[in-house]
Short mmCIF file of N, CA, C and O in Angstrom, two decimals:
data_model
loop_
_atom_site.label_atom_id
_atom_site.label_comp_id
_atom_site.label_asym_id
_atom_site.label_seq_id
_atom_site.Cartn_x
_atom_site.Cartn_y
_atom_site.Cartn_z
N UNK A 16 26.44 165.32 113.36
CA UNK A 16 27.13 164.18 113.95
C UNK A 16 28.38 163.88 113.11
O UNK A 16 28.52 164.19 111.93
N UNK A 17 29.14 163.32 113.78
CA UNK A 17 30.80 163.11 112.98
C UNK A 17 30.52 161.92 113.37
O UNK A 17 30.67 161.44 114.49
N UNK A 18 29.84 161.14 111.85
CA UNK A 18 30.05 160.27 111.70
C UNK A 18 31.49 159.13 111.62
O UNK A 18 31.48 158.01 112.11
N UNK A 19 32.90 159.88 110.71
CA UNK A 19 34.09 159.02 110.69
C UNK A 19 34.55 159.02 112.21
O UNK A 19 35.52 158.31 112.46
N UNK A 20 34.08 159.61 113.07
CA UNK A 20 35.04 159.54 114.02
C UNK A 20 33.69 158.28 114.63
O UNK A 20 34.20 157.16 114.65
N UNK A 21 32.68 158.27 114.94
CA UNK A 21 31.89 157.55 115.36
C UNK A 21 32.56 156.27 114.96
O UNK A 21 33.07 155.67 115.90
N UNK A 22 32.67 155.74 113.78
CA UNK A 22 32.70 154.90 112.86
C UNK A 22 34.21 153.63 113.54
O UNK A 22 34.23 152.43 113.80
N UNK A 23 35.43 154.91 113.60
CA UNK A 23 36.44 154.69 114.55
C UNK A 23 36.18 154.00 115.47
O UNK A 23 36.42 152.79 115.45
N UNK A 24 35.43 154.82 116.84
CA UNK A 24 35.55 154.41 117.73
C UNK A 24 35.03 153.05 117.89
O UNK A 24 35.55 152.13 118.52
N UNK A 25 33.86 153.07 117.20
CA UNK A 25 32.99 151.46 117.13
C UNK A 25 34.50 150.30 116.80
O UNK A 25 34.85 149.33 117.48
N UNK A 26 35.29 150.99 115.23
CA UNK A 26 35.96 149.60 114.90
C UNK A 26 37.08 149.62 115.52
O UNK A 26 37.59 148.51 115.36
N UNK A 27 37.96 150.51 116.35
CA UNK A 27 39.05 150.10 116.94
C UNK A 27 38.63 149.70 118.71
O UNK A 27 38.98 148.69 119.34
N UNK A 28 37.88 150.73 119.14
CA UNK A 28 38.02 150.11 120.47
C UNK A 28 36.97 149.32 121.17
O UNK A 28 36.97 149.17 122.40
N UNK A 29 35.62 148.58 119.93
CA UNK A 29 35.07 147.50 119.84
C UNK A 29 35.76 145.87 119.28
O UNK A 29 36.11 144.87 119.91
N UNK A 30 35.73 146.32 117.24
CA UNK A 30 35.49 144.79 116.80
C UNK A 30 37.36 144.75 116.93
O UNK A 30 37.83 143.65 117.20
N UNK A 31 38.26 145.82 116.74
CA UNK A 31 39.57 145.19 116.88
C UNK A 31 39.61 144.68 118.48
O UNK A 31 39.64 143.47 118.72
N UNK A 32 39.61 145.16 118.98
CA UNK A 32 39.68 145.34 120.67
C UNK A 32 39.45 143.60 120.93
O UNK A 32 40.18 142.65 121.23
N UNK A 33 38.22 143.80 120.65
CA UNK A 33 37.58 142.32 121.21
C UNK A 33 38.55 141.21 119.97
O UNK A 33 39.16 140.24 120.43
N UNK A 34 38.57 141.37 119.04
CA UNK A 34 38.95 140.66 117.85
C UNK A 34 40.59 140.14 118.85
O UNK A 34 40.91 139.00 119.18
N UNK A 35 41.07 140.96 119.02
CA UNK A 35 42.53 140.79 119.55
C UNK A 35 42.77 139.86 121.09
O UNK A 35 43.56 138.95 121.37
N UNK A 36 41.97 140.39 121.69
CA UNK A 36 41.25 139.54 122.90
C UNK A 36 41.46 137.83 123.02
O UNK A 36 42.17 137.05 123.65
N UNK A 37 40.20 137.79 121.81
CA UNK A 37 39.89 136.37 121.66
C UNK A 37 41.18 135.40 120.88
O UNK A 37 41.49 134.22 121.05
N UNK A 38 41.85 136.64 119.84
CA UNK A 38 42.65 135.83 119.61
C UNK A 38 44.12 135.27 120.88
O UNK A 38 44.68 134.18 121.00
N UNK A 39 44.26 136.17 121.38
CA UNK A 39 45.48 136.39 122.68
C UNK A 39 44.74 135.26 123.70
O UNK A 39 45.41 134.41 124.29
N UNK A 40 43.12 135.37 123.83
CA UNK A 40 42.65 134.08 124.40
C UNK A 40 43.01 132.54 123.87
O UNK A 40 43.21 131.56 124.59
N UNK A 41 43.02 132.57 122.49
CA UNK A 41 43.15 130.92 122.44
C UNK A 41 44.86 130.82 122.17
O UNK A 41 45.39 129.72 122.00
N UNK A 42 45.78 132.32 122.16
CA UNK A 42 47.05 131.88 122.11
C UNK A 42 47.82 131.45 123.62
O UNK A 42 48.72 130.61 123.67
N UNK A 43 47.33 132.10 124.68
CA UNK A 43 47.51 131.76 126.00
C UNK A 43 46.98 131.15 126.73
O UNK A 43 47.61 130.70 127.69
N UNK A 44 45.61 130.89 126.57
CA UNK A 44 44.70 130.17 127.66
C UNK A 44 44.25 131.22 128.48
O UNK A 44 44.75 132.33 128.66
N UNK A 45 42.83 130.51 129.12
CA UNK A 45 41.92 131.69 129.55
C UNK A 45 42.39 131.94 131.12
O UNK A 45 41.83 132.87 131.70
N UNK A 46 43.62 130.98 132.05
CA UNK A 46 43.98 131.31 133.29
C UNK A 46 44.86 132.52 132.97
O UNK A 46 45.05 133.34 133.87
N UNK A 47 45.50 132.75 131.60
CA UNK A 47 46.93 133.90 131.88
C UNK A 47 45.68 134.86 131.36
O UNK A 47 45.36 135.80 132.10
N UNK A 48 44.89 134.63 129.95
CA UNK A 48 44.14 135.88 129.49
C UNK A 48 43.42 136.77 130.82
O UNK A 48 43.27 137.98 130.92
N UNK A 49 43.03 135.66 131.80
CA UNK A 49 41.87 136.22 133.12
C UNK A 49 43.12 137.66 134.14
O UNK A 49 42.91 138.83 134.48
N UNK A 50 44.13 136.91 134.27
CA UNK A 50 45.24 137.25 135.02
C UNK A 50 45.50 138.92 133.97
O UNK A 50 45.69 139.93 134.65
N UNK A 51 45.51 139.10 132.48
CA UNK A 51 45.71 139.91 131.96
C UNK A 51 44.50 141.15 131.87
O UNK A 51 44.71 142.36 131.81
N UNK A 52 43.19 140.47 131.87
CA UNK A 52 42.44 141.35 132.09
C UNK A 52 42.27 141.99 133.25
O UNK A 52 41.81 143.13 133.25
N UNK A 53 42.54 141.49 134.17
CA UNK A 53 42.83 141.90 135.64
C UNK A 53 43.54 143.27 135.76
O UNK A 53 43.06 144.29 136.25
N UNK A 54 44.65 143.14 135.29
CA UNK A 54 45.25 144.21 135.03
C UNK A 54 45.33 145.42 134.38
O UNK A 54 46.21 146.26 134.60
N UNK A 55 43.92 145.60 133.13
CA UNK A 55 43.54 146.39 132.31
C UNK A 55 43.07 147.59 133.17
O UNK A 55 43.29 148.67 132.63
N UNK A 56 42.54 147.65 134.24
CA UNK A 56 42.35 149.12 134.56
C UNK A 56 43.25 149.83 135.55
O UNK A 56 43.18 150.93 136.09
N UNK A 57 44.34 148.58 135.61
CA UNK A 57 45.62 149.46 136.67
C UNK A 57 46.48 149.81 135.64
O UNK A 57 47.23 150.73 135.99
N UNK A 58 46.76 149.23 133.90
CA UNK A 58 47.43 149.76 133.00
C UNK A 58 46.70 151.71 132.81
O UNK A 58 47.28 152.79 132.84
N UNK A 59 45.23 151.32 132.63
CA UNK A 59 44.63 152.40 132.10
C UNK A 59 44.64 153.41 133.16
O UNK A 59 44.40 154.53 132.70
N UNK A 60 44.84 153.38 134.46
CA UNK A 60 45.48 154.44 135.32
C UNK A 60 46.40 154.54 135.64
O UNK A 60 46.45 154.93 136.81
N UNK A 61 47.63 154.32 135.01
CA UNK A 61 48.78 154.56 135.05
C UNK A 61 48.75 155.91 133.37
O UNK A 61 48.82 157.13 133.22
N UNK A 62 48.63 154.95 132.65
CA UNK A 62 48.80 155.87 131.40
C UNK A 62 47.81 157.41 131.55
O UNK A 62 48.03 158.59 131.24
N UNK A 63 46.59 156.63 132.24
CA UNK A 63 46.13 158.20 132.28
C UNK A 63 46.70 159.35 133.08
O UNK A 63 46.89 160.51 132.71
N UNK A 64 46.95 158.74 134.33
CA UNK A 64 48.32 159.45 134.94
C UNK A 64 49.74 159.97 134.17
O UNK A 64 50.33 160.91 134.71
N UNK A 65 50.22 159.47 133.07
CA UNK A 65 51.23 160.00 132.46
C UNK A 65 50.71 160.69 131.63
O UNK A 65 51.14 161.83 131.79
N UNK A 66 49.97 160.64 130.77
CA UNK A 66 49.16 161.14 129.44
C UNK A 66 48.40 162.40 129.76
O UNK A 66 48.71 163.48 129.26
N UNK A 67 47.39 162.25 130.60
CA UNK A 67 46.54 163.64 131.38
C UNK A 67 46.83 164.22 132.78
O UNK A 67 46.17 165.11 133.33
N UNK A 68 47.73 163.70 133.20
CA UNK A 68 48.43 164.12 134.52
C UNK A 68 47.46 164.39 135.52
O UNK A 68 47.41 165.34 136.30
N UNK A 69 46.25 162.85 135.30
CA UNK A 69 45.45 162.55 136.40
C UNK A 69 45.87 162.60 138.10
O UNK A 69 46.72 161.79 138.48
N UNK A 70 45.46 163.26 138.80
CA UNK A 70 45.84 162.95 139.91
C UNK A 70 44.93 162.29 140.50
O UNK A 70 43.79 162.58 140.12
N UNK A 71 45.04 161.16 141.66
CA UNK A 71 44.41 160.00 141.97
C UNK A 71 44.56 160.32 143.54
O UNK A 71 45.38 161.14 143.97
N UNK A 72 43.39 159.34 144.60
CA UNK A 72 42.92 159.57 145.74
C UNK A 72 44.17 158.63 146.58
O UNK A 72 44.70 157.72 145.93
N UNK A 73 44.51 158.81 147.67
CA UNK A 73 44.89 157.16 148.44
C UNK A 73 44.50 156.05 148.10
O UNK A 73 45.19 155.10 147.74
N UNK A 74 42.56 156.14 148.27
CA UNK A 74 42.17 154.71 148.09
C UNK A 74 42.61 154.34 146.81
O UNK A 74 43.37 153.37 146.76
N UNK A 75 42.28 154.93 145.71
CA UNK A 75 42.38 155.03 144.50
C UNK A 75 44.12 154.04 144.44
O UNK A 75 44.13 152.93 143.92
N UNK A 76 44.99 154.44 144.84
CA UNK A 76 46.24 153.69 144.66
C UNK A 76 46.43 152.65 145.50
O UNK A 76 47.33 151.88 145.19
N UNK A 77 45.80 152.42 146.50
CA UNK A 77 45.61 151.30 146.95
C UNK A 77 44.89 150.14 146.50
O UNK A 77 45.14 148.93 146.59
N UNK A 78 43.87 150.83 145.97
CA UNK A 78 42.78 149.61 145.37
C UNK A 78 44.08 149.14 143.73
O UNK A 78 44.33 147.97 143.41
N UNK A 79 44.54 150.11 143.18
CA UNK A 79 45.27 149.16 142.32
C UNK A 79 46.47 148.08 142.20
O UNK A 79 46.81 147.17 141.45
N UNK A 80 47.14 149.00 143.95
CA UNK A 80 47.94 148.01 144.50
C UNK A 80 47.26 146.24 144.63
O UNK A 80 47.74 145.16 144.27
N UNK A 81 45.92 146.61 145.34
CA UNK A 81 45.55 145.74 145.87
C UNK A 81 45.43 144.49 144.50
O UNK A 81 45.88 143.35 144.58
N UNK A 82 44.78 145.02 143.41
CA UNK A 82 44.34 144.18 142.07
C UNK A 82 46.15 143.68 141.97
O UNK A 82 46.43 142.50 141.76
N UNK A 83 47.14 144.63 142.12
CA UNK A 83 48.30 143.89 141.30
C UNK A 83 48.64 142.74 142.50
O UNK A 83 48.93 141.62 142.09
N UNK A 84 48.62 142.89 143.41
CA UNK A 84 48.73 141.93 144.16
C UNK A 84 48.15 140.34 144.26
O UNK A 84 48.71 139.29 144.56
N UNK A 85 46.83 140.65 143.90
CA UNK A 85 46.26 139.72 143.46
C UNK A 85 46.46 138.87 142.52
O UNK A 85 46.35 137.65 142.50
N UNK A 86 46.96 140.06 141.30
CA UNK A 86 47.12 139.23 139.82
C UNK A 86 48.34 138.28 140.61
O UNK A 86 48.19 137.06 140.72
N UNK A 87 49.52 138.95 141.14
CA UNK A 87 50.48 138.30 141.70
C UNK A 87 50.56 136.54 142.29
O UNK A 87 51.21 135.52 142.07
N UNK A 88 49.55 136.96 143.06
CA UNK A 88 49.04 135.65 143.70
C UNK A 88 48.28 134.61 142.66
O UNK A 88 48.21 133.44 143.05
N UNK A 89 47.79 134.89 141.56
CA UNK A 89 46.84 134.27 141.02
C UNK A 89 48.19 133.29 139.93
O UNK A 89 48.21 132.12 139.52
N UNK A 90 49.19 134.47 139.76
CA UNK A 90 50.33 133.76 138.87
C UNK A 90 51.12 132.88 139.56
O UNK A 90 51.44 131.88 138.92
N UNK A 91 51.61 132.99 140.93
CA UNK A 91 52.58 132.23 141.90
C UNK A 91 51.72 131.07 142.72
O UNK A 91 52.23 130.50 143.68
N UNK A 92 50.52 130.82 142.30
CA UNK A 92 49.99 129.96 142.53
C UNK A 92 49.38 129.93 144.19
O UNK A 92 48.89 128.91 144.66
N UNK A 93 49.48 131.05 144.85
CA UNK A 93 49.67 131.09 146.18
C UNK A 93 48.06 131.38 146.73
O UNK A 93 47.84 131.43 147.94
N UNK A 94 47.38 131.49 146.09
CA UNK A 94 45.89 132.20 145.94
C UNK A 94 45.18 131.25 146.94
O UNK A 94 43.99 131.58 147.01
N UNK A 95 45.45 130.18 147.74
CA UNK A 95 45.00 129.49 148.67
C UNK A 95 43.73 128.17 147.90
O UNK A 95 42.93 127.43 148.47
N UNK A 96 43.99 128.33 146.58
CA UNK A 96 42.96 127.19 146.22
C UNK A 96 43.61 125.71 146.67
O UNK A 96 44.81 125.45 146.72
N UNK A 97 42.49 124.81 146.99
CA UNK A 97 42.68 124.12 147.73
C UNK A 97 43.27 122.62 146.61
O UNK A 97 42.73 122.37 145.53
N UNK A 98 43.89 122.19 146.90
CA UNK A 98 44.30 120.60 146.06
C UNK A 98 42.90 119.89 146.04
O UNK A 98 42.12 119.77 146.98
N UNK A 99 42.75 119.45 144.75
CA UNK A 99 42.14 118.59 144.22
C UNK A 99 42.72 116.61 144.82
O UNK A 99 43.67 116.19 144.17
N UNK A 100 42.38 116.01 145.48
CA UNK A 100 42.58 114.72 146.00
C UNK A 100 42.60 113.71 144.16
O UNK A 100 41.83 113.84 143.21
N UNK A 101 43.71 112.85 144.32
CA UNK A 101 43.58 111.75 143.37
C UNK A 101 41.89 111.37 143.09
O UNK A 101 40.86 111.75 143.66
N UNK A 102 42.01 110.91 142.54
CA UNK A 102 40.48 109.89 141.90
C UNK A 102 40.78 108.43 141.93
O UNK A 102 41.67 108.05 141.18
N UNK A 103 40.23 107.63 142.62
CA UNK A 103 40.21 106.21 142.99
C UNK A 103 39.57 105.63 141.55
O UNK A 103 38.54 106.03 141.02
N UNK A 104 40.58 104.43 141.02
CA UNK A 104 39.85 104.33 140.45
C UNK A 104 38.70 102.97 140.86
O UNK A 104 38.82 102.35 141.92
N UNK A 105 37.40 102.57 139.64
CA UNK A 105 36.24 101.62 140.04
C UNK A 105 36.79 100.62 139.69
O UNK A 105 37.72 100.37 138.92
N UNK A 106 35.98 99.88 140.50
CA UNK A 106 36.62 98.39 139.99
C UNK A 106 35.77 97.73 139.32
O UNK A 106 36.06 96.63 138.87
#
């Protein structure tokens, strides 16, 4: 077993990974962090596409269209959530 390379993978693309995460979480807030994770597996098929010269299905580019679109909507506020009404106050 190759252990140093084991050892690697645990501390960069575990405790840094996550370590970096949480911190980018309390520097942005968890609506932009959510919006960013969203996007983590349409980054990671793009690069694998440049890097291993993955070739990908229709659906396959559609479904990532579809996620960026979303993130889109989730940033422009357009996502159809509904208004919250004032609060009366008691007397």
């Amino acid at each position: 077993m190759n252990l140093p390379c084991l050892l690697g993978i645990v501390v960069f693309s575990t405790v840094v990974a996550i370590s970096f995460f949480f911190r980018g979480l309390q520097l942005i807030g968890s609506t932009k962090a959510s919006v960013l994770s969203t996007l983590e597996p349409v980054v990671t098929f793009g690069f694998s596409a440049m890097l291993f010269g993955e070739a990908f299905s229709l659906l396959q580019l559609l479904g990532g269209c579809a996620v960026l679109v979303g993130a889109a909507l989730i940033v422009s506020g357009k996502g159809g959530e509904p208004e919250l009404a004032p609060r009366q106050a008691s007397s």
